[in-house]
């Protein structure tokens, strides 16, 4: 099983950025934990602050990987182009957020990508990525 993780703008600063909201560990160190926890899964990771690069990555992997875990950062709330890219590819996409976007500012309650993802997980910090991984495992192999 092959899962592509895609992180959008400002998520390269996880660990340093607003730690009260997003925590104080870097995504790279969390990813190492995830890789160790699921040795049977191949994880690939991509991060960009550029909307078009996120779209290019979806096009590149979206016809081959088993699942895509996407934290689109603030593009979640604005990007019709990202929503169109998710719709255009075959691989299922799970939207994740570290924070509970529904308990924050009003503009964060709107997700342009939620309707085209198979589901959304928000509010569990880094654990949102593990929960999305579990959802892909359950979708492929059933509940274990
Ligand atoms: C975020 C929530 C977004 O509203 C915000 O713009 C981010 C991070 C999250 O993971 O909680 O950059 O996607």
Coordinates of N, CA, C and O and ligand atoms in Angstrom, one line a residue:
X1 N 0.8 -1.2 0.0 CA 0.0 0.0 0.0 C 0.9 1.3 0.0 O 1.9 1.3 0.7
X2 N 0.4 2.2 -0.8 CA 1.2 3.4 -1.0 C 0.4 4.6 -0.7 O -0.6 4.8 -1.4
X3 N 0.9 5.4 0.2 CA 0.1 6.7 0.6 C 1.0 7.9 0.3 O 2.2 7.9 0.8
X4 N 0.5 8.8 -0.4 CA 1.2 10.1 -0.6 C 0.6 11.1 0.4 O -0.6 11.4 0.4
X5 N 1.5 11.8 1.1 CA 1.1 12.9 2.0 C 1.5 14.2 1.3 O 2.6 14.3 0.9
X6 N 0.5 15.1 1.3 CA 0.8 16.4 0.7 C 0.5 17.5 1.7 O -0.7 17.6 2.1
X7 N 1.5 18.3 2.0 CA 1.2 19.4 2.9 C 1.4 20.7 2.1 O 2.3 20.9 1.3
X8 N 0.4 21.6 2.4 CA 0.4 22.9 1.7 C 1.1 24.0 2.4 O 2.0 23.8 3.3
X9 N 0.8 25.3 2.2 CA 1.5 26.4 2.6 C 1.7 26.5 4.1 O 0.7 26.3 4.9
X10 N 2.9 26.9 4.5 CA 3.3 27.2 5.9 C 3.4 26.0 6.8 O 3.9 26.1 7.9
X11 N 3.1 24.8 6.2 CA 3.3 23.6 7.0 C 4.7 23.1 7.1 O 5.0 22.2 7.8
X12 N 5.6 23.7 6.2 CA 7.0 23.5 6.4 C 7.5 24.1 7.7 O 8.6 23.7 8.2
X13 N 6.7 24.9 8.4 CA 7.1 25.6 9.6 C 6.6 24.9 10.8 O 6.7 25.4 12.0
X14 N 6.0 23.7 10.6 CA 5.4 23.0 11.8 C 6.5 22.7 12.8 O 7.6 22.3 12.5
X15 N 6.2 23.0 14.1 CA 7.2 22.9 15.2 C 7.6 24.3 15.6 O 8.0 24.5 16.8
X16 N 7.6 25.2 14.6 CA 8.0 26.6 15.0 C 6.8 27.6 14.9 O 6.8 28.6 15.5
X17 N 5.9 27.2 14.0 CA 4.7 28.1 13.7 C 3.6 28.0 14.7 O 3.1 26.8 14.9
X18 N 3.2 29.1 15.4 CA 2.1 29.1 16.3 C 2.0 27.7 17.0 O 1.0 27.0 16.9
X19 N 3.0 27.4 17.9 CA 3.0 26.1 18.5 C 1.8 25.8 19.4 O 1.4 24.6 19.6
X20 N 1.2 26.9 19.9 CA 0.0 26.7 20.7 C -1.2 26.1 19.9 O -2.0 25.4 20.5
X21 N -1.2 26.3 18.6 CA -2.2 25.8 17.8 C -1.7 24.5 17.1 O -2.4 23.5 17.0
X22 N -0.5 24.5 16.6 CA 0.0 23.4 15.7 C 1.0 22.5 16.3 O 1.5 21.6 15.7
X23 N 1.3 22.7 17.6 CA 2.3 21.9 18.3 C 3.7 22.2 18.1 O 4.0 23.2 17.3
X24 N 4.6 21.5 18.7 CA 6.0 21.9 18.6 C 6.9 20.8 18.0 O 8.1 20.8 18.3
X25 N 6.3 19.9 17.3 CA 7.2 18.9 16.6 C 7.2 19.2 15.1 O 6.1 19.6 14.5
X26 N 8.3 18.9 14.4 CA 8.3 19.2 13.0 C 7.6 18.0 12.3 O 7.5 16.9 12.8
X27 N 7.2 18.3 11.1 CA 6.5 17.2 10.3 C 7.4 16.1 10.0 O 7.0 14.9 10.1
X28 N 8.7 16.4 9.7 CA 9.6 15.3 9.4 C 9.8 14.3 10.6 O 9.8 13.1 10.3
X29 N 9.8 14.9 11.8 CA 10.0 13.9 12.9 C 8.7 13.1 13.1 O 8.8 11.9 13.5
X30 N 7.6 13.7 12.9 CA 6.3 13.0 13.0 C 6.3 11.9 12.0 O 5.9 10.7 12.2
X31 N 6.7 12.3 10.8 CA 6.6 11.3 9.6 C 7.5 10.1 9.9 O 7.1 9.0 9.6
X32 N 8.6 10.3 10.6 CA 9.5 9.1 10.9 C 8.7 8.2 11.8 O 8.8 6.9 11.7
X33 N 8.0 8.7 12.8 CA 7.2 7.9 13.7 C 6.1 7.1 12.9 O 5.9 5.9 13.2
X34 N 5.5 7.8 12.0 CA 4.4 7.2 11.2 C 5.0 6.0 10.3 O 4.4 4.9 10.3
X35 N 6.2 6.2 9.7 CA 6.8 5.2 8.9 C 7.2 4.0 9.8 O 7.0 2.9 9.4
X36 N 7.6 4.3 11.0 CA 8.0 3.2 11.9 C 6.7 2.4 12.3 O 6.8 1.2 12.5
X37 N 5.6 3.1 12.5 CA 4.4 2.5 13.0 C 3.8 1.6 11.9 O 3.1 0.6 12.2
X38 N 4.0 2.0 10.6 CA 3.3 1.3 9.5 C 4.4 0.8 8.5 O 4.5 1.3 7.4
X39 N 5.2 -0.2 8.9 CA 6.3 -0.6 8.0 C 5.8 -1.2 6.7 O 6.5 -1.2 5.7
X40 N 4.6 -1.6 6.7 CA 4.0 -2.3 5.5 C 3.5 -1.2 4.5 O 3.2 -1.6 3.3
X41 N 3.5 0.1 4.9 CA 3.0 1.1 4.0 C 4.2 1.9 3.5 O 5.1 2.3 4.2
X42 N 4.1 2.2 2.2 CA 5.1 3.2 1.6 C 4.5 4.6 1.7 O 3.4 4.8 1.1
X43 N 5.1 5.4 2.5 CA 4.7 6.8 2.5 C 5.6 7.7 1.7 O 6.9 7.6 1.8
X44 N 5.1 8.5 0.9 CA 5.9 9.6 0.2 C 5.3 10.9 0.7 O 4.1 11.1 1.0
X45 N 6.2 11.9 0.8 CA 5.9 13.1 1.4 C 6.3 14.3 0.5 O 7.4 14.3 0.0
X46 N 5.4 15.2 0.3 CA 5.7 16.4 -0.5 C 5.1 17.6 0.2 O 3.9 17.6 0.7
X47 N 5.8 18.7 0.3 CA 5.3 20.0 0.8 C 5.6 21.1 -0.1 O 6.7 21.1 -0.7
X48 N 4.7 22.0 -0.3 CA 4.9 23.2 -1.1 C 4.1 24.3 -0.6 O 3.0 24.1 -0.1
X49 N 4.7 25.5 -0.7 CA 3.9 26.7 -0.4 C 3.2 27.3 -1.7 O 2.5 28.3 -1.6
X50 N 3.4 26.6 -2.8 CA 2.9 27.1 -4.1 C 1.7 26.3 -4.5 O 1.8 25.1 -4.7
X51 N 0.6 27.0 -4.8 CA -0.7 26.3 -5.1 C -0.5 25.4 -6.4 O -0.9 24.2 -6.4
X52 N 0.2 25.9 -7.4 CA 0.3 25.2 -8.6 C 1.2 23.9 -8.4 O 1.0 22.9 -9.1
X53 N 2.2 24.0 -7.5 CA 3.0 22.8 -7.3 C 2.2 21.7 -6.6 O 2.4 20.5 -6.8
X54 N 1.3 22.1 -5.7 CA 0.4 21.1 -5.1 C -0.5 20.4 -6.1 O -0.7 19.2 -6.1
X55 N -1.0 21.2 -7.1 CA -1.8 20.7 -8.2 C -1.0 19.7 -9.0 O -1.4 18.6 -9.4
X56 N 0.3 20.2 -9.4 CA 1.1 19.3 -10.2 C 1.4 18.0 -9.5 O 1.4 16.9 -10.1
X57 N 1.6 18.0 -8.2 CA 1.8 16.8 -7.4 C 0.6 15.9 -7.5 O 0.7 14.6 -7.6
X58 N -0.6 16.4 -7.3 CA -1.8 15.6 -7.4 C -1.9 15.0 -8.7 O -2.3 13.8 -8.8
X59 N -1.6 15.7 -9.8 CA -1.6 15.1 -11.2 C -0.6 14.0 -11.3 O -0.9 13.0 -11.9
X60 N 0.6 14.2 -10.7 CA 1.7 13.3 -10.9 C 1.3 11.9 -10.2 O 1.6 10.9 -10.8
X61 N 0.8 12.0 -9.0 CA 0.6 10.7 -8.2 C -0.8 10.2 -8.2 O -1.0 9.1 -7.8
X62 N -1.7 11.1 -8.7 CA -3.1 10.8 -8.5 C -3.8 9.7 -9.3 O -5.0 9.4 -9.3
X63 N -2.9 9.1 -10.2 CA -3.4 8.0 -11.0 C -2.7 6.7 -10.6 O -2.9 5.6 -11.2
X64 N -1.9 6.7 -9.5 CA -1.2 5.5 -9.2 C -1.2 5.2 -7.7 O -1.2 4.0 -7.3
X65 N -1.2 6.1 -6.8 CA -1.1 5.8 -5.4 C -2.5 5.3 -4.8 O -3.6 5.6 -5.4
X66 N -2.4 4.5 -3.7 CA -3.7 4.0 -3.1 C -4.5 5.1 -2.4 O -5.7 5.0 -2.3
X67 N -3.7 6.1 -1.9 CA -4.5 7.2 -1.2 C -3.6 8.4 -1.0 O -2.4 8.3 -1.0
X68 N -4.3 9.5 -0.9 CA -3.5 10.8 -0.7 C -4.1 11.4 0.5 O -5.3 11.6 0.7
X69 N -3.2 11.8 1.5 CA -3.6 12.6 2.7 C -3.2 14.0 2.4 O -2.0 14.3 2.2
X70 N -4.1 14.9 2.3 CA -3.8 16.3 1.9 C -4.2 17.3 3.0 O -5.4 17.3 3.5
X71 N -3.2 18.0 3.5 CA -3.4 19.2 4.3 C -3.1 20.4 3.5 O -2.0 20.7 3.2
X72 N -4.1 21.0 2.9 CA -4.0 22.1 2.0 C -3.7 23.4 2.6 O -3.7 24.4 1.9
X73 N -3.6 23.4 4.0 CA -3.4 24.7 4.7 C -4.5 25.7 4.3 O -5.7 25.3 4.1
X74 N -4.1 26.9 4.2 CA -5.1 28.0 3.9 C -5.7 27.8 2.5 O -6.8 28.4 2.3
X75 N -5.1 27.1 1.6 CA -5.7 26.9 0.3 C -7.0 26.1 0.4 O -7.9 26.1 -0.5
X76 N -7.1 25.3 1.5 CA -8.4 24.6 1.8 C -9.6 25.5 1.6 O -10.6 25.1 1.1
X77 N -9.4 26.8 2.1 CA -10.6 27.7 2.2 C -10.8 28.5 0.9 O -11.8 29.2 0.8
X78 N -9.8 28.4 0.0 CA -9.9 29.4 -1.2 C -9.8 28.7 -2.5 O -10.2 29.3 -3.5
X79 N -9.2 27.5 -2.6 CA -8.8 27.0 -3.9 C -9.7 26.1 -4.7 O -9.8 24.9 -4.4
X80 N -10.4 26.7 -5.6 CA -11.2 25.9 -6.6 C -10.3 25.1 -7.4 O -10.7 23.9 -7.8
X81 N -9.1 25.6 -7.8 CA -8.2 24.9 -8.6 C -7.8 23.5 -7.9 O -7.7 22.5 -8.6
X82 N -7.5 23.6 -6.6 CA -7.2 22.3 -5.9 C -8.3 21.4 -5.9 O -8.1 20.2 -6.1
X83 N -9.5 21.9 -5.7 CA -10.7 21.0 -5.7 C -10.9 20.4 -7.1 O -11.2 19.2 -7.2
X84 N -10.6 21.1 -8.1 CA -10.8 20.6 -9.5 C -9.7 19.5 -9.7 O -10.0 18.5 -10.4
X85 N -8.5 19.7 -9.2 CA -7.4 18.7 -9.3 C -7.8 17.4 -8.6 O -7.5 16.3 -9.1
X86 N -8.3 17.5 -7.4 CA -8.7 16.3 -6.7 C -9.8 15.6 -7.4 O -9.8 14.3 -7.5
X87 N -10.7 16.3 -8.0 CA -11.8 15.7 -8.8 C -11.2 15.0 -10.1 O -11.7 14.0 -10.5
X88 N -10.2 15.6 -10.6 CA -9.6 15.1 -11.9 C -8.9 13.8 -11.7 O -8.7 13.1 -12.7
X89 N -8.3 13.5 -10.5 CA -7.5 12.3 -10.4 C -8.3 11.1 -9.9 O -9.5 11.3 -9.5
X90 N -7.7 9.9 -9.9 CA -8.5 8.7 -9.5 C -8.2 8.4 -8.0 O -9.1 7.8 -7.4
X91 N -7.1 8.6 -7.5 CA -6.8 8.2 -6.1 C -7.6 8.9 -5.1 O -7.9 10.2 -5.3
X92 N -8.1 8.2 -4.1 CA -9.0 8.9 -3.1 C -8.1 9.8 -2.2 O -7.0 9.5 -1.9
X93 N -8.7 10.9 -1.9 CA -8.0 12.0 -1.1 C -8.8 12.2 0.2 O -10.0 12.3 0.3
X94 N -8.0 12.1 1.3 CA -8.6 12.5 2.6 C -8.0 13.9 3.0 O -6.8 14.1 3.0
X95 N -8.9 14.8 3.4 CA -8.5 16.1 3.8 C -8.2 16.0 5.3 O -9.0 15.5 6.1
X96 N -7.0 16.5 5.7 CA -6.7 16.6 7.1 C -6.3 18.0 7.6 O -5.8 18.8 6.8
X97 N -6.5 18.2 8.8 CA -6.1 19.5 9.5 C -5.6 19.2 10.9 O -6.3 18.3 11.6
X98 N -4.6 19.8 11.3 CA -4.2 19.6 12.7 C -5.2 20.2 13.7 O -5.5 19.7 14.7
X99 N -5.6 21.5 13.4 CA -6.5 22.2 14.2 C -8.0 21.8 13.8 O -8.2 21.4 12.7
X100 N -8.9 22.1 14.8 CA -10.3 21.9 14.4 C -10.7 23.2 13.7 O -11.1 24.2 14.3
X101 N -10.8 23.1 12.4 CA -11.1 24.3 11.6 C -12.5 24.9 11.9 O -12.8 26.0 11.6
X102 N -13.3 24.0 12.5 CA -14.7 24.5 12.7 C -14.8 25.2 14.0 O -15.9 25.8 14.3
X103 N -13.8 25.2 14.8 CA -13.8 25.9 16.1 C -13.0 27.2 16.1 O -12.8 27.9 17.1
X104 N -12.5 27.6 14.9 CA -11.7 28.8 14.8 C -12.4 29.9 14.0 O -13.6 30.1 14.2
X105 N -11.7 30.7 13.3 CA -12.3 31.9 12.6 C -13.3 31.4 11.6 O -13.2 30.3 11.1
X106 N -14.3 32.2 11.3 CA -15.4 31.8 10.5 C -14.9 31.4 9.1 O -15.4 30.4 8.5
X107 N -13.9 32.1 8.6 CA -13.4 31.8 7.2 C -12.8 30.4 7.1 O -12.8 29.8 6.0
X108 N -12.4 29.8 8.3 CA -11.8 28.5 8.2 C -12.9 27.4 8.2 O -12.6 26.2 8.0
X109 N -14.1 27.8 8.4 CA -15.2 26.7 8.5 C -15.6 26.3 7.1 O -16.3 25.3 6.9
X110 N -15.2 27.1 6.1 CA -15.5 26.7 4.7 C -14.3 25.9 4.1 O -13.2 26.4 4.2
X111 N -14.6 24.8 3.6 CA -13.6 24.0 2.8 C -14.0 23.8 1.4 O -15.0 23.2 1.1
X112 N -13.2 24.3 0.5 CA -13.5 24.2 -1.0 C -13.3 22.7 -1.4 O -13.8 22.3 -2.4
X113 N -12.4 22.0 -0.6 CA -12.0 20.7 -1.1 C -12.8 19.6 -0.4 O -12.8 18.4 -0.9
X114 N -13.5 19.9 0.7 CA -14.2 18.8 1.4 C -15.2 18.0 0.5 O -15.2 16.8 0.6
X115 N -15.9 18.7 -0.3 CA -16.9 18.0 -1.1 C -16.3 17.0 -2.1 O -17.0 16.1 -2.6
X116 N -15.0 17.2 -2.4 CA -14.4 16.3 -3.4 C -13.5 15.3 -2.8 O -12.8 14.5 -3.5
X117 N -13.3 15.3 -1.5 CA -12.5 14.3 -0.7 C -13.4 13.2 -0.3 O -14.6 13.4 -0.1
X118 N -12.8 12.0 0.0 CA -13.7 10.9 0.5 C -14.1 11.2 2.0 O -15.1 10.6 2.5
X119 N -13.3 12.0 2.7 CA -13.6 12.4 4.1 C -12.7 13.4 4.6 O -11.7 13.7 3.9
X120 N -13.0 13.9 5.8 CA -12.1 14.9 6.4 C -11.9 14.6 7.8 O -12.7 14.1 8.5
X121 N -10.6 14.9 8.3 CA -10.3 14.6 9.7 C -9.6 15.9 10.2 O -8.6 16.4 9.6
X122 N -10.1 16.5 11.2 CA -9.6 17.8 11.7 C -9.6 17.8 13.2 O -10.6 17.4 13.9
X123 N -8.6 18.4 13.8 CA -8.6 18.7 15.2 C -7.8 17.8 16.1 O -7.8 18.0 17.4
X124 N -7.1 16.9 15.6 CA -6.3 15.9 16.4 C -4.8 16.1 16.4 O -4.1 15.2 16.7
X125 N -4.4 17.3 16.0 CA -3.0 17.6 15.9 C -2.4 16.6 14.8 O -3.0 16.3 13.9
X126 N -1.1 16.3 15.0 CA -0.4 15.4 14.1 C -1.2 14.1 13.9 O -1.1 13.4 12.9
X127 N -1.9 13.7 15.0 CA -2.6 12.4 14.9 C -3.6 12.3 13.8 O -4.1 11.2 13.4
X128 N -4.0 13.5 13.3 CA -4.9 13.5 12.2 C -4.4 12.7 11.0 O -5.2 12.0 10.3
X129 N -3.1 12.7 10.8 CA -2.5 12.0 9.7 C -2.5 10.5 10.0 O -2.8 9.7 9.0
X130 N -2.3 10.0 11.2 CA -2.4 8.6 11.5 C -3.9 8.1 11.4 O -4.1 7.0 10.8
X131 N -4.8 9.0 11.8 CA -6.2 8.6 11.6 C -6.6 8.5 10.2 O -7.4 7.6 9.8
X132 N -6.1 9.3 9.3 CA -6.3 9.2 7.9 C -5.7 7.9 7.3 O -6.3 7.2 6.5
X133 N -4.5 7.6 7.8 CA -3.9 6.4 7.4 C -4.7 5.2 7.8 O -5.0 4.3 7.0
X134 N -5.3 5.2 9.0 CA -6.1 4.1 9.5 C -7.4 4.0 8.6 O -7.9 2.9 8.3
X135 N -7.9 5.1 8.2 CA -9.1 5.1 7.3 C -8.8 4.5 5.9 O -9.6 3.7 5.4
X136 N -7.6 4.8 5.4 CA -7.2 4.1 4.1 C -7.0 2.6 4.3 O -7.4 1.8 3.5
X137 N -6.4 2.2 5.5 CA -6.2 0.8 5.7 C -7.5 0.1 5.9 O -7.8 -1.0 5.3
X138 N -8.5 0.7 6.6 CA -9.8 0.1 6.8 C -10.5 0.0 5.4 O -11.2 -1.0 5.1
X139 N -10.4 1.1 4.6 CA -11.0 1.0 3.3 C -10.5 -0.1 2.4 O -11.2 -0.7 1.6
X140 N -9.2 -0.4 2.5 CA -8.6 -1.4 1.7 C -8.7 -2.8 2.3 O -9.0 -3.8 1.6
X141 N -8.5 -2.9 3.6 CA -8.5 -4.3 4.2 C -9.6 -4.6 5.1 O -9.7 -5.6 5.7
X142 N -10.5 -3.6 5.4 CA -11.6 -3.8 6.4 C -11.0 -3.5 7.8 O -9.9 -3.2 8.0
X143 N -11.9 -3.5 8.7 CA -11.6 -3.1 10.1 C -10.8 -4.2 10.7 O -11.1 -5.4 10.6
X144 N -9.7 -3.9 11.4 CA -8.8 -5.0 12.0 C -8.7 -4.8 13.5 O -8.9 -3.7 14.0
Ligands
LIG1 C1 -4.6 24.0 8.9 C2 -5.8 24.9 9.1 C3 -5.8 26.0 8.1 O1 -7.0 26.9 8.3 C4 -4.6 26.9 8.2 O2 -4.6 27.8 7.2 C5 -3.3 26.0 8.1 C6 -3.3 24.8 8.9 C7 -4.5 22.9 10.0 O3 -3.8 21.9 9.7 O4 -5.0 23.1 11.0 O5 -2.4 26.4 7.5 O6 -4.8 23.3 7.6

